[in-house]
Amino acid sequence: MPQPKAKRTKAGHSQDPPAAEAAAPHDGPRGELLLNLRGTALTEGDLWDALAAGCKLPRWFGRNLDAWHDTLVTGGISQYLDAHEPLVVRADAAGVFAPGNGRGRKLASVFLESGGRGRLELYSPGGGARMALQE
């Protein structure tokens, strides 16, 4: 999977970068960080790779649910991520996020527990319809 590339957008303007590319935060000290990972059925490894690159996580990041919870909910792991919130991850409801995938459900729960610091937006593959996340 290609490494996410940073792109800037102006505050208030919507831009969907190509799949697997990350849009850098909107202008402003606390702008949104957008990782658009749509267009592929992500494996869990693909997701960790994209999060590590897009959020500028340190090399020692654990690539597991506890490490991601500490990073997103507690903070203090990535200065870049902490400076730009919320983190918005857009992905297709396929692969790790396919309906019924327990691991994807656990990953999604970390976003739901983040207190607004992160948001996972899942879309119907190919159709583009956004799906609601529930605990």
CSV table of C-alpha atoms in Angstrom, one decimal:
chain,number,residue,atom,x,y,z
A,1,MET,CA,0.0,0.0,0.0
A,2,PRO,CA,1.5,3.4,-0.9
A,3,GLN,CA,2.5,5.8,1.9
A,4,PRO,CA,0.0,8.6,2.5
A,5,LYS,CA,1.1,12.0,1.0
A,6,ALA,CA,0.3,15.3,2.7
A,7,LYS,CA,-1.9,17.8,0.9
A,8,ARG,CA,-3.2,21.1,2.3
A,9,THR,CA,-6.8,22.3,2.0
A,10,LYS,CA,-8.2,25.6,3.1
A,11,ALA,CA,-10.5,25.6,6.1
A,12,GLY,CA,-14.1,25.2,5.1
A,13,HIS,CA,-13.3,23.6,1.8
A,14,SER,CA,-14.1,19.9,1.3
A,15,GLN,CA,-11.5,17.9,-0.6
A,16,ASP,CA,-11.5,14.1,-0.9
A,17,PRO,CA,-7.9,13.1,-1.8
A,18,PRO,CA,-7.4,9.9,-3.7
A,19,ALA,CA,-7.6,6.6,-1.8
A,20,ALA,CA,-4.7,5.9,0.6
A,21,GLU,CA,-3.6,9.5,0.6
A,22,ALA,CA,-3.8,11.7,3.7
A,23,ALA,CA,-4.8,15.3,3.5
A,24,ALA,CA,-2.8,17.5,5.8
A,25,PRO,CA,-4.6,19.5,8.4
A,26,HIS,CA,-6.7,22.4,7.3
A,27,ASP,CA,-5.2,25.8,7.9
A,28,GLY,CA,-5.1,26.8,11.6
A,29,PRO,CA,-3.4,25.5,14.7
A,30,ARG,CA,-6.1,22.9,15.5
A,31,GLY,CA,-7.2,21.9,12.0
A,32,GLU,CA,-8.6,18.5,11.0
A,33,LEU,CA,-6.3,15.8,9.9
A,34,LEU,CA,-7.9,13.7,7.2
A,35,LEU,CA,-6.7,10.2,6.1
A,36,ASN,CA,-8.7,9.1,3.1
A,37,LEU,CA,-8.2,5.3,2.8
A,38,ARG,CA,-11.1,4.6,0.6
A,39,GLY,CA,-10.9,2.5,-2.5
A,40,THR,CA,-9.4,-0.7,-1.1
A,41,ALA,CA,-10.3,-3.5,1.3
A,42,LEU,CA,-7.8,-2.6,4.1
A,43,THR,CA,-6.0,-5.3,6.0
A,44,GLU,CA,-5.2,-4.5,9.6
A,45,GLY,CA,-1.6,-4.1,8.6
A,46,ASP,CA,-2.5,-1.6,5.8
A,47,LEU,CA,-4.4,0.4,8.4
A,48,TRP,CA,-1.5,0.5,10.9
A,49,ASP,CA,0.8,1.5,8.0
A,50,ALA,CA,-1.5,4.4,7.0
A,51,LEU,CA,-2.0,5.6,10.6
A,52,ALA,CA,1.7,5.5,11.3
A,53,ALA,CA,2.6,7.5,8.2
A,54,GLY,CA,-0.4,9.9,8.2
A,55,CYS,CA,-0.2,10.6,12.0
A,56,LYS,CA,3.6,10.7,12.0
A,57,LEU,CA,3.7,8.1,14.7
A,58,PRO,CA,7.1,7.2,16.2
A,59,ARG,CA,8.9,4.1,14.9
A,60,TRP,CA,8.3,2.4,18.3
A,61,PHE,CA,4.5,2.7,18.0
A,62,GLY,CA,3.0,-0.7,19.0
A,63,ARG,CA,0.5,-1.3,16.1
A,64,ASN,CA,-2.1,-2.7,18.5
A,65,LEU,CA,-5.4,-1.6,20.0
A,66,ASP,CA,-3.9,-0.6,23.4
A,67,ALA,CA,-1.2,1.5,21.6
A,68,TRP,CA,-3.8,3.1,19.3
A,69,HIS,CA,-6.1,3.9,22.3
A,70,ASP,CA,-3.1,5.6,24.1
A,71,THR,CA,-2.3,7.5,21.0
A,72,LEU,CA,-5.8,8.7,20.1
A,73,VAL,CA,-7.5,9.0,23.4
A,74,THR,CA,-4.7,9.8,25.9
A,75,GLY,CA,-2.4,11.6,23.5
A,76,GLY,CA,1.3,12.4,24.0
A,77,ILE,CA,2.5,9.9,21.5
A,78,SER,CA,2.5,12.0,18.3
A,79,GLN,CA,3.0,15.8,18.6
A,80,TYR,CA,1.7,16.1,15.0
A,81,LEU,CA,-1.5,14.2,15.8
A,82,ASP,CA,-2.0,16.1,19.0
A,83,ALA,CA,-1.7,19.4,17.2
A,84,HIS,CA,-4.3,18.5,14.7
A,85,GLU,CA,-7.7,17.3,15.7
A,86,PRO,CA,-9.9,15.7,15.0
A,87,LEU,CA,-8.3,12.9,13.1
A,88,VAL,CA,-10.8,11.8,10.4
A,89,VAL,CA,-10.2,8.4,8.8
A,90,ARG,CA,-12.4,7.6,5.8
A,91,ALA,CA,-12.4,3.9,4.7
A,92,ASP,CA,-14.6,1.5,2.9
A,93,ALA,CA,-16.7,-1.0,5.0
A,94,ALA,CA,-14.5,-3.9,3.6
A,95,GLY,CA,-11.5,-5.8,4.7
A,96,VAL,CA,-10.8,-5.2,8.4
A,97,PHE,CA,-13.9,-2.9,8.5
A,98,ALA,CA,-16.3,-5.4,6.7
A,99,PRO,CA,-19.6,-5.9,8.5
A,100,GLY,CA,-19.2,-8.6,11.2
A,101,ASN,CA,-15.4,-8.3,11.4
A,102,GLY,CA,-14.8,-8.3,15.2
A,103,ARG,CA,-11.4,-6.8,14.9
A,104,GLY,CA,-12.7,-3.9,12.8
A,105,ARG,CA,-15.4,-3.4,15.4
A,106,LYS,CA,-12.8,-3.1,18.2
A,107,LEU,CA,-10.7,-0.7,16.1
A,108,ALA,CA,-13.9,1.4,15.5
A,109,SER,CA,-14.6,1.4,19.2
A,110,VAL,CA,-11.4,3.3,19.9
A,111,PHE,CA,-12.6,6.1,17.7
A,112,LEU,CA,-15.9,6.1,19.5
A,113,GLU,CA,-14.1,6.4,22.8
A,114,SER,CA,-11.8,9.2,21.7
A,115,GLY,CA,-14.0,12.0,23.0
A,116,GLY,CA,-14.1,13.8,19.6
A,117,ARG,CA,-10.3,13.5,19.0
A,118,GLY,CA,-10.9,11.0,16.2
A,119,ARG,CA,-13.7,10.0,13.9
A,120,LEU,CA,-13.9,6.9,11.6
A,121,GLU,CA,-16.2,7.3,8.6
A,122,LEU,CA,-17.1,4.0,6.9
A,123,TYR,CA,-18.6,4.0,3.4
A,124,SER,CA,-20.3,1.3,1.3
A,125,PRO,CA,-17.6,0.0,-1.1
A,126,GLY,CA,-18.1,1.4,-4.6
A,127,GLY,CA,-21.4,3.1,-3.7
A,128,GLY,CA,-20.1,5.9,-1.6
A,129,ALA,CA,-23.0,5.9,0.9
A,130,ARG,CA,-21.7,6.7,4.4
A,131,MET,CA,-22.6,4.2,7.1
A,132,ALA,CA,-23.4,5.0,10.7
A,133,LEU,CA,-21.1,3.7,13.4
A,134,GLN,CA,-22.6,2.4,16.6
A,135,GLU,CA,-21.2,0.9,19.7
